[in-house]
Amino acid sequence: MSTAIKSPALPREATDFRRLKSSLWAVTAALRPMLLGYWIVMVVALFFGGLLLQLLVDGVSSSAWDYGTQSPKYFSMALGVTVAPACFALLVTQGITRRMFSVAAGIYLIGAAAASALLWVLMYQGERLLYSAAGWPDKLTNNHLFTDTTQAGLIFAEFFLLILSHEVAGWLVGIAFLRFGSWRGIMMLPLALLPAVAAEFLLVAQWLADGLDNLGYQRPPLAVAVPSVVLASALGLYAGYRMLLPMAVKPPKG
């Protein structure tokens, strides 16, 4: 009569959930100064600085916050580029699997995109109330999915999708350069940037909208565009994970 051999239970600190939680916390802590610093600069320098400049020059004639609509995309790409070089080697050498690191990084990027999109929604709403009280016109200077700043849902959707897709493109760029080096990383840029390019052509918002409109290009229905951007971003996150799987952790130089 044989008895089944029970594998020993992992210590409480070694459960998958706790490791994932620790990984997510480590990624968040590493990138928090970068993200918070950007938010502060945008609110103080862009909004209050832009509003003050309008008051000093010709008076307030348009939305000050709307001038910065391009910025979160490009910053978010830089944020995505930073994730793997800043955190991969540190966490993997501490026993975190590549899969778990990829999951933690994906959760962080989605959360950062949602938080940044929410900031844009709140700033548009605050600006609308301020302009209304002061009697200033809050004209939008860029093309958007929304036509009025009361459309909070469309504001959130536009910025969340654009920010997330650019974060994912940056995630792929950072991994490509980390794994393959400078020259091959440069050669992979067209593929790495596909999530961001897909979002730009599917949503047709902000600076690209005028050029595409002049070419006769029409944005697909949002019922098609939104799931397609989500799918492109999800595939980009997975592609980054697949690139990380066989990658060795390089020892520090010096």
PDB file of C-alpha atoms in Angstrom:
ATOM      1  CA  MET A   1       0.000   0.000   0.000  1.00  0.00           C
ATOM      2  CA  SER A   2       1.597   3.243  -1.108  1.00  0.00           C
ATOM      3  CA  THR A   3       0.917   6.638   0.297  1.00  0.00           C
ATOM      4  CA  ALA A   4       0.922   9.731  -1.874  1.00  0.00           C
ATOM      5  CA  ILE A   5       3.822  12.007  -1.219  1.00  0.00           C
ATOM      6  CA  LYS A   6       2.682  15.517  -0.511  1.00  0.00           C
ATOM      7  CA  SER A   7       4.870  18.326  -1.776  1.00  0.00           C
ATOM      8  CA  PRO A   8       5.696  20.786   0.974  1.00  0.00           C
ATOM      9  CA  ALA A   9       3.633  23.931   1.074  1.00  0.00           C
ATOM     10  CA  LEU A  10       5.406  27.094   0.071  1.00  0.00           C
ATOM     11  CA  PRO A  11       6.097  29.573   2.823  1.00  0.00           C
ATOM     12  CA  ARG A  12       3.574  32.383   3.049  1.00  0.00           C
ATOM     13  CA  GLU A  13       5.980  34.887   1.487  1.00  0.00           C
ATOM     14  CA  ALA A  14       6.516  32.654  -1.567  1.00  0.00           C
ATOM     15  CA  THR A  15       2.953  32.310  -2.840  1.00  0.00           C
ATOM     16  CA  ASP A  16       2.355  33.439  -6.407  1.00  0.00           C
ATOM     17  CA  PHE A  17       0.021  36.204  -5.296  1.00  0.00           C
ATOM     18  CA  ARG A  18       2.550  37.627  -2.855  1.00  0.00           C
ATOM     19  CA  ARG A  19       5.332  37.455  -5.401  1.00  0.00           C
ATOM     20  CA  LEU A  20       3.160  39.202  -7.969  1.00  0.00           C
ATOM     21  CA  LYS A  21       2.212  41.832  -5.407  1.00  0.00           C
ATOM     22  CA  SER A  22       5.886  42.376  -4.514  1.00  0.00           C
ATOM     23  CA  SER A  23       6.832  42.582  -8.190  1.00  0.00           C
ATOM     24  CA  LEU A  24       4.103  45.112  -8.909  1.00  0.00           C
ATOM     25  CA  TRP A  25       5.111  47.175  -5.904  1.00  0.00           C
ATOM     26  CA  ALA A  26       8.764  47.128  -7.014  1.00  0.00           C
ATOM     27  CA  VAL A  27       7.899  48.284 -10.560  1.00  0.00           C
ATOM     28  CA  THR A  28       5.586  50.980  -9.192  1.00  0.00           C
ATOM     29  CA  ALA A  29       8.170  52.225  -6.712  1.00  0.00           C
ATOM     30  CA  ALA A  30      10.886  52.349  -9.375  1.00  0.00           C
ATOM     31  CA  LEU A  31       8.804  54.373 -11.826  1.00  0.00           C
ATOM     32  CA  ARG A  32       6.736  56.471  -9.417  1.00  0.00           C
ATOM     33  CA  PRO A  33       9.074  59.514  -9.418  1.00  0.00           C
ATOM     34  CA  MET A  34       9.034  59.600 -13.214  1.00  0.00           C
ATOM     35  CA  LEU A  35       5.244  59.449 -13.473  1.00  0.00           C
ATOM     36  CA  LEU A  36       4.442  61.803 -10.593  1.00  0.00           C
ATOM     37  CA  GLY A  37       7.067  64.282 -11.769  1.00  0.00           C
ATOM     38  CA  TYR A  38       5.479  64.355 -15.199  1.00  0.00           C
ATOM     39  CA  TRP A  39       1.996  64.956 -13.759  1.00  0.00           C
ATOM     40  CA  ILE A  40       3.261  67.836 -11.629  1.00  0.00           C
ATOM     41  CA  VAL A  41       5.077  69.444 -14.547  1.00  0.00           C
ATOM     42  CA  MET A  42       2.000  69.157 -16.760  1.00  0.00           C
ATOM     43  CA  VAL A  43      -0.403  70.651 -14.198  1.00  0.00           C
ATOM     44  CA  VAL A  44       1.906  73.444 -13.045  1.00  0.00           C
ATOM     45  CA  ALA A  45       3.837  74.323 -16.197  1.00  0.00           C
ATOM     46  CA  LEU A  46       1.323  73.483 -18.901  1.00  0.00           C
ATOM     47  CA  PHE A  47      -1.974  74.443 -17.355  1.00  0.00           C
ATOM     48  CA  PHE A  48      -1.167  77.262 -14.943  1.00  0.00           C
ATOM     49  CA  GLY A  49       1.777  78.468 -17.031  1.00  0.00           C
ATOM     50  CA  GLY A  50      -0.266  78.380 -20.231  1.00  0.00           C
ATOM     51  CA  LEU A  51      -3.195  80.120 -18.586  1.00  0.00           C
ATOM     52  CA  LEU A  52      -0.946  82.850 -17.212  1.00  0.00           C
ATOM     53  CA  LEU A  53       0.670  83.324 -20.617  1.00  0.00           C
ATOM     54  CA  GLN A  54      -2.718  83.763 -22.276  1.00  0.00           C
ATOM     55  CA  LEU A  55      -3.751  86.305 -19.641  1.00  0.00           C
ATOM     56  CA  LEU A  56      -0.560  88.313 -20.155  1.00  0.00           C
ATOM     57  CA  VAL A  57      -0.642  88.298 -23.962  1.00  0.00           C
ATOM     58  CA  ASP A  58      -4.108  88.478 -25.540  1.00  0.00           C
ATOM     59  CA  GLY A  59      -6.442  87.240 -22.864  1.00  0.00           C
ATOM     60  CA  VAL A  60      -7.858  83.750 -22.462  1.00  0.00           C
ATOM     61  CA  SER A  61      -9.340  82.564 -25.751  1.00  0.00           C
ATOM     62  CA  SER A  62      -9.007  78.768 -25.667  1.00  0.00           C
ATOM     63  CA  SER A  63      -8.391  75.790 -23.421  1.00  0.00           C
ATOM     64  CA  ALA A  64      -4.939  75.935 -21.853  1.00  0.00           C
ATOM     65  CA  TRP A  65      -5.055  72.255 -20.915  1.00  0.00           C
ATOM     66  CA  ASP A  66      -5.820  71.198 -24.480  1.00  0.00           C
ATOM     67  CA  TYR A  67      -2.440  72.455 -25.706  1.00  0.00           C
ATOM     68  CA  GLY A  68      -0.767  69.477 -24.022  1.00  0.00           C
ATOM     69  CA  THR A  69      -2.762  66.656 -25.563  1.00  0.00           C
ATOM     70  CA  GLN A  70       0.236  65.263 -27.488  1.00  0.00           C
ATOM     71  CA  SER A  71       2.471  65.116 -24.444  1.00  0.00           C
ATOM     72  CA  PRO A  72       1.042  62.123 -22.529  1.00  0.00           C
ATOM     73  CA  LYS A  73       1.501  59.828 -25.520  1.00  0.00           C
ATOM     74  CA  TYR A  74       5.200  60.517 -25.931  1.00  0.00           C
ATOM     75  CA  PHE A  75       5.909  60.557 -22.217  1.00  0.00           C
ATOM     76  CA  SER A  76       4.084  57.250 -21.888  1.00  0.00           C
ATOM     77  CA  MET A  77       6.247  55.741 -24.599  1.00  0.00           C
ATOM     78  CA  ALA A  78       9.308  56.822 -22.612  1.00  0.00           C
ATOM     79  CA  LEU A  79       7.752  55.276 -19.497  1.00  0.00           C
ATOM     80  CA  GLY A  80       7.227  52.000 -21.344  1.00  0.00           C
ATOM     81  CA  VAL A  81      10.810  52.037 -22.632  1.00  0.00           C
ATOM     82  CA  THR A  82      12.063  52.352 -19.048  1.00  0.00           C
ATOM     83  CA  VAL A  83      10.205  49.409 -17.486  1.00  0.00           C
ATOM     84  CA  ALA A  84      12.340  46.465 -18.626  1.00  0.00           C
ATOM     85  CA  PRO A  85      15.802  48.120 -18.394  1.00  0.00           C
ATOM     86  CA  ALA A  86      14.995  49.496 -14.940  1.00  0.00           C
ATOM     87  CA  CYS A  87      13.328  46.474 -13.349  1.00  0.00           C
ATOM     88  CA  PHE A  88      13.895  43.223 -15.269  1.00  0.00           C
ATOM     89  CA  ALA A  89      17.362  42.225 -14.047  1.00  0.00           C
ATOM     90  CA  LEU A  90      16.688  43.324 -10.479  1.00  0.00           C
ATOM     91  CA  LEU A  91      13.484  41.303 -10.102  1.00  0.00           C
ATOM     92  CA  VAL A  92      14.609  38.195 -11.990  1.00  0.00           C
ATOM     93  CA  THR A  93      17.780  37.906  -9.901  1.00  0.00           C
ATOM     94  CA  GLN A  94      15.522  38.048  -6.826  1.00  0.00           C
ATOM     95  CA  GLY A  95      13.672  34.927  -7.983  1.00  0.00           C
ATOM     96  CA  ILE A  96      10.786  36.509  -9.892  1.00  0.00           C
ATOM     97  CA  THR A  97       9.946  34.609 -13.069  1.00  0.00           C
ATOM     98  CA  ARG A  98       9.913  36.334 -16.430  1.00  0.00           C
ATOM     99  CA  ARG A  99       6.216  35.551 -16.733  1.00  0.00           C
ATOM    100  CA  MET A 100       5.430  37.150 -13.394  1.00  0.00           C
ATOM    101  CA  PHE A 101       7.552  40.186 -14.212  1.00  0.00           C
ATOM    102  CA  SER A 102       5.651  40.593 -17.491  1.00  0.00           C
ATOM    103  CA  VAL A 103       2.292  40.324 -15.708  1.00  0.00           C
ATOM    104  CA  ALA A 104       3.369  42.893 -13.093  1.00  0.00           C
ATOM    105  CA  ALA A 105       4.655  45.241 -15.805  1.00  0.00           C
ATOM    106  CA  GLY A 106       1.408  44.874 -17.762  1.00  0.00           C
ATOM    107  CA  ILE A 107      -0.704  45.648 -14.698  1.00  0.00           C
ATOM    108  CA  TYR A 108       1.449  48.670 -13.947  1.00  0.00           C
ATOM    109  CA  LEU A 109       1.223  50.035 -17.505  1.00  0.00           C
ATOM    110  CA  ILE A 110      -2.553  49.599 -17.585  1.00  0.00           C
ATOM    111  CA  GLY A 111      -2.867  51.292 -14.194  1.00  0.00           C
ATOM    112  CA  ALA A 112      -0.577  54.169 -15.196  1.00  0.00           C
ATOM    113  CA  ALA A 113      -2.581  54.685 -18.402  1.00  0.00           C
ATOM    114  CA  ALA A 114      -5.857  54.719 -16.458  1.00  0.00           C
ATOM    115  CA  ALA A 115      -4.479  57.150 -13.850  1.00  0.00           C
ATOM    116  CA  SER A 116      -3.099  59.522 -16.499  1.00  0.00           C
ATOM    117  CA  ALA A 117      -6.357  59.415 -18.458  1.00  0.00           C
ATOM    118  CA  LEU A 118      -8.257  60.173 -15.261  1.00  0.00           C
ATOM    119  CA  LEU A 119      -5.977  63.150 -14.608  1.00  0.00           C
ATOM    120  CA  TRP A 120      -6.810  64.506 -18.066  1.00  0.00           C
ATOM    121  CA  VAL A 121     -10.522  64.059 -17.410  1.00  0.00           C
ATOM    122  CA  LEU A 122     -10.330  65.852 -14.067  1.00  0.00           C
ATOM    123  CA  MET A 123      -8.249  68.717 -15.442  1.00  0.00           C
ATOM    124  CA  TYR A 124     -10.668  69.254 -18.333  1.00  0.00           C
ATOM    125  CA  GLN A 125     -13.560  69.344 -15.853  1.00  0.00           C
ATOM    126  CA  GLY A 126     -11.761  71.727 -13.509  1.00  0.00           C
ATOM    127  CA  GLU A 127     -10.813  73.978 -16.385  1.00  0.00           C
ATOM    128  CA  ARG A 128     -14.391  74.002 -17.665  1.00  0.00           C
ATOM    129  CA  LEU A 129     -15.688  75.143 -14.267  1.00  0.00           C
ATOM    130  CA  LEU A 130     -12.976  77.802 -13.958  1.00  0.00           C
ATOM    131  CA  TYR A 131     -13.572  79.148 -17.457  1.00  0.00           C
ATOM    132  CA  SER A 132     -17.331  79.175 -16.938  1.00  0.00           C
ATOM    133  CA  ALA A 133     -16.990  81.144 -13.709  1.00  0.00           C
ATOM    134  CA  ALA A 134     -14.609  83.636 -15.325  1.00  0.00           C
ATOM    135  CA  GLY A 135     -16.576  83.940 -18.579  1.00  0.00           C
ATOM    136  CA  TRP A 136     -13.706  82.651 -20.739  1.00  0.00           C
ATOM    137  CA  PRO A 137     -14.228  80.550 -23.899  1.00  0.00           C
ATOM    138  CA  ASP A 138     -12.860  77.018 -23.495  1.00  0.00           C
ATOM    139  CA  LYS A 139     -12.335  76.367 -27.197  1.00  0.00           C
ATOM    140  CA  LEU A 140     -10.501  73.114 -27.978  1.00  0.00           C
ATOM    141  CA  THR A 141      -7.449  73.511 -30.212  1.00  0.00           C
ATOM    142  CA  ASN A 142      -7.052  69.827 -31.160  1.00  0.00           C
ATOM    143  CA  ASN A 143      -9.229  67.183 -32.765  1.00  0.00           C
ATOM    144  CA  HIS A 144     -10.597  64.575 -30.383  1.00  0.00           C
ATOM    145  CA  LEU A 145     -13.090  61.772 -30.052  1.00  0.00           C
ATOM    146  CA  PHE A 146     -15.059  64.232 -27.935  1.00  0.00           C
ATOM    147  CA  THR A 147     -16.390  67.603 -29.037  1.00  0.00           C
ATOM    148  CA  ASP A 148     -17.064  69.027 -25.598  1.00  0.00           C
ATOM    149  CA  THR A 149     -15.293  68.647 -22.274  1.00  0.00           C
ATOM    150  CA  THR A 150     -18.529  67.497 -20.610  1.00  0.00           C
ATOM    151  CA  GLN A 151     -18.067  64.152 -22.431  1.00  0.00           C
ATOM    152  CA  ALA A 152     -15.936  62.651 -19.685  1.00  0.00           C
ATOM    153  CA  GLY A 153     -16.324  59.072 -20.921  1.00  0.00           C
ATOM    154  CA  LEU A 154     -14.954  59.860 -24.376  1.00  0.00           C
ATOM    155  CA  ILE A 155     -12.116  61.915 -22.876  1.00  0.00           C
ATOM    156  CA  PHE A 156     -11.096  58.973 -20.691  1.00  0.00           C
ATOM    157  CA  ALA A 157     -11.395  56.481 -23.559  1.00  0.00           C
ATOM    158  CA  GLU A 158      -9.295  58.579 -25.939  1.00  0.00           C
ATOM    159  CA  PHE A 159      -6.449  59.223 -23.545  1.00  0.00           C
ATOM    160  CA  PHE A 160      -6.463  55.772 -21.969  1.00  0.00           C
ATOM    161  CA  LEU A 161      -6.252  54.019 -25.332  1.00  0.00           C
ATOM    162  CA  LEU A 162      -3.624  56.361 -26.783  1.00  0.00           C
ATOM    163  CA  ILE A 163      -1.503  56.312 -23.628  1.00  0.00           C
ATOM    164  CA  LEU A 164      -1.707  52.533 -23.216  1.00  0.00           C
ATOM    165  CA  SER A 165      -0.822  51.822 -26.848  1.00  0.00           C
ATOM    166  CA  HIS A 166       2.189  54.145 -26.681  1.00  0.00           C
ATOM    167  CA  GLU A 167       3.278  52.600 -23.367  1.00  0.00           C
ATOM    168  CA  VAL A 168       3.150  49.166 -24.979  1.00  0.00           C
ATOM    169  CA  ALA A 169       5.149  50.387 -27.969  1.00  0.00           C
ATOM    170  CA  GLY A 170       7.749  51.731 -25.539  1.00  0.00           C
ATOM    171  CA  TRP A 171       7.701  48.407 -23.642  1.00  0.00           C
ATOM    172  CA  LEU A 172       8.578  46.601 -26.884  1.00  0.00           C
ATOM    173  CA  VAL A 173      11.268  49.131 -27.809  1.00  0.00           C
ATOM    174  CA  GLY A 174      12.903  48.851 -24.387  1.00  0.00           C
ATOM    175  CA  ILE A 175      12.932  45.046 -24.505  1.00  0.00           C
ATOM    176  CA  ALA A 176      14.236  44.999 -28.092  1.00  0.00           C
ATOM    177  CA  PHE A 177      17.202  47.206 -27.232  1.00  0.00           C
ATOM    178  CA  LEU A 178      17.807  45.368 -23.958  1.00  0.00           C
ATOM    179  CA  ARG A 179      17.883  41.951 -25.584  1.00  0.00           C
ATOM    180  CA  PHE A 180      19.258  42.587 -29.054  1.00  0.00           C
ATOM    181  CA  GLY A 181      21.451  45.661 -28.607  1.00  0.00           C
ATOM    182  CA  SER A 182      21.480  48.993 -30.406  1.00  0.00           C
ATOM    183  CA  TRP A 183      21.639  48.077 -34.093  1.00  0.00           C
ATOM    184  CA  ARG A 184      19.181  45.216 -34.065  1.00  0.00           C
ATOM    185  CA  GLY A 185      16.987  47.210 -31.708  1.00  0.00           C
ATOM    186  CA  ILE A 186      16.850  50.016 -34.259  1.00  0.00           C
ATOM    187  CA  MET A 187      15.963  47.516 -36.985  1.00  0.00           C
ATOM    188  CA  MET A 188      13.056  46.267 -34.858  1.00  0.00           C
ATOM    189  CA  LEU A 189      11.583  49.724 -34.295  1.00  0.00           C
ATOM    190  CA  PRO A 190       8.955  49.463 -37.086  1.00  0.00           C
ATOM    191  CA  LEU A 191       7.527  46.321 -35.466  1.00  0.00           C
ATOM    192  CA  ALA A 192       7.815  47.625 -31.916  1.00  0.00           C
ATOM    193  CA  LEU A 193       5.912  50.803 -32.761  1.00  0.00           C
ATOM    194  CA  LEU A 194       2.958  48.982 -34.319  1.00  0.00           C
ATOM    195  CA  PRO A 195       0.635  49.286 -31.265  1.00  0.00           C
ATOM    196  CA  ALA A 196       1.076  53.082 -31.239  1.00  0.00           C
ATOM    197  CA  VAL A 197       0.678  53.371 -35.011  1.00  0.00           C
ATOM    198  CA  ALA A 198      -2.455  51.216 -34.921  1.00  0.00           C
ATOM    199  CA  ALA A 199      -3.985  53.427 -32.218  1.00  0.00           C
ATOM    200  CA  GLU A 200      -3.228  56.599 -34.158  1.00  0.00           C
ATOM    201  CA  PHE A 201      -4.861  55.326 -37.332  1.00  0.00           C
ATOM    202  CA  LEU A 202      -7.806  53.700 -35.598  1.00  0.00           C
ATOM    203  CA  LEU A 203      -8.698  56.607 -33.310  1.00  0.00           C
ATOM    204  CA  VAL A 204      -7.620  59.484 -35.581  1.00  0.00           C
ATOM    205  CA  ALA A 205      -7.362  62.008 -32.776  1.00  0.00           C
ATOM    206  CA  GLN A 206      -5.126  64.988 -32.059  1.00  0.00           C
ATOM    207  CA  TRP A 207      -2.343  66.107 -34.420  1.00  0.00           C
ATOM    208  CA  LEU A 208      -2.749  63.323 -36.992  1.00  0.00           C
ATOM    209  CA  ALA A 209      -6.436  63.975 -37.555  1.00  0.00           C
ATOM    210  CA  ASP A 210      -6.092  66.992 -39.865  1.00  0.00           C
ATOM    211  CA  GLY A 211      -3.557  65.309 -42.138  1.00  0.00           C
ATOM    212  CA  LEU A 212      -5.566  62.117 -42.467  1.00  0.00           C
ATOM    213  CA  ASP A 213      -8.757  64.095 -43.052  1.00  0.00           C
ATOM    214  CA  ASN A 214      -7.073  65.957 -45.919  1.00  0.00           C
ATOM    215  CA  LEU A 215      -6.161  62.592 -47.451  1.00  0.00           C
ATOM    216  CA  GLY A 216      -9.774  61.461 -47.258  1.00  0.00           C
ATOM    217  CA  TYR A 217      -9.130  58.855 -44.573  1.00  0.00           C
ATOM    218  CA  GLN A 218     -12.093  58.235 -42.300  1.00  0.00           C
ATOM    219  CA  ARG A 219     -11.897  56.850 -38.792  1.00  0.00           C
ATOM    220  CA  PRO A 220     -13.571  53.430 -38.424  1.00  0.00           C
ATOM    221  CA  PRO A 221     -16.567  53.222 -36.090  1.00  0.00           C
ATOM    222  CA  LEU A 222     -15.607  53.330 -32.416  1.00  0.00           C
ATOM    223  CA  ALA A 223     -17.208  49.907 -31.992  1.00  0.00           C
ATOM    224  CA  VAL A 224     -14.416  48.621 -34.242  1.00  0.00           C
ATOM    225  CA  ALA A 225     -11.620  51.034 -33.317  1.00  0.00           C
ATOM    226  CA  VAL A 226     -11.719  50.643 -29.519  1.00  0.00           C
ATOM    227  CA  PRO A 227     -11.542  46.805 -29.380  1.00  0.00           C
ATOM    228  CA  SER A 228      -8.867  46.860 -32.084  1.00  0.00           C
ATOM    229  CA  VAL A 229      -6.648  49.214 -30.065  1.00  0.00           C
ATOM    230  CA  VAL A 230      -7.162  47.076 -26.955  1.00  0.00           C
ATOM    231  CA  LEU A 231      -6.258  43.947 -28.933  1.00  0.00           C
ATOM    232  CA  ALA A 232      -3.140  45.567 -30.430  1.00  0.00           C
ATOM    233  CA  SER A 233      -2.002  46.642 -26.954  1.00  0.00           C
ATOM    234  CA  ALA A 234      -2.652  43.191 -25.480  1.00  0.00           C
ATOM    235  CA  LEU A 235      -0.707  41.520 -28.283  1.00  0.00           C
ATOM    236  CA  GLY A 236       2.146  43.984 -27.733  1.00  0.00           C
ATOM    237  CA  LEU A 237       2.319  43.131 -24.024  1.00  0.00           C
ATOM    238  CA  TYR A 238       2.374  39.432 -24.874  1.00  0.00           C
ATOM    239  CA  ALA A 239       5.035  39.905 -27.558  1.00  0.00           C
ATOM    240  CA  GLY A 240       7.228  41.625 -24.978  1.00  0.00           C
ATOM    241  CA  TYR A 241       6.792  38.662 -22.637  1.00  0.00           C
ATOM    242  CA  ARG A 242       7.761  36.248 -25.408  1.00  0.00           C
ATOM    243  CA  MET A 243      10.910  38.256 -26.110  1.00  0.00           C
ATOM    244  CA  LEU A 244      11.834  38.198 -22.423  1.00  0.00           C
ATOM    245  CA  LEU A 245      11.420  34.428 -21.989  1.00  0.00           C
ATOM    246  CA  PRO A 246      14.787  33.314 -23.431  1.00  0.00           C
ATOM    247  CA  MET A 247      16.702  36.426 -22.343  1.00  0.00           C
ATOM    248  CA  ALA A 248      19.584  35.936 -19.930  1.00  0.00           C
ATOM    249  CA  VAL A 249      20.217  38.384 -17.139  1.00  0.00           C
ATOM    250  CA  LYS A 250      23.398  40.242 -18.001  1.00  0.00           C
ATOM    251  CA  PRO A 251      25.825  40.801 -15.108  1.00  0.00           C
ATOM    252  CA  PRO A 252      26.544  44.436 -14.228  1.00  0.00           C
ATOM    253  CA  LYS A 253      29.648  45.951 -15.795  1.00  0.00           C
ATOM    254  CA  GLY A 254      32.570  47.301 -13.808  1.00  0.00           C
TER     255      GLY A 254
END
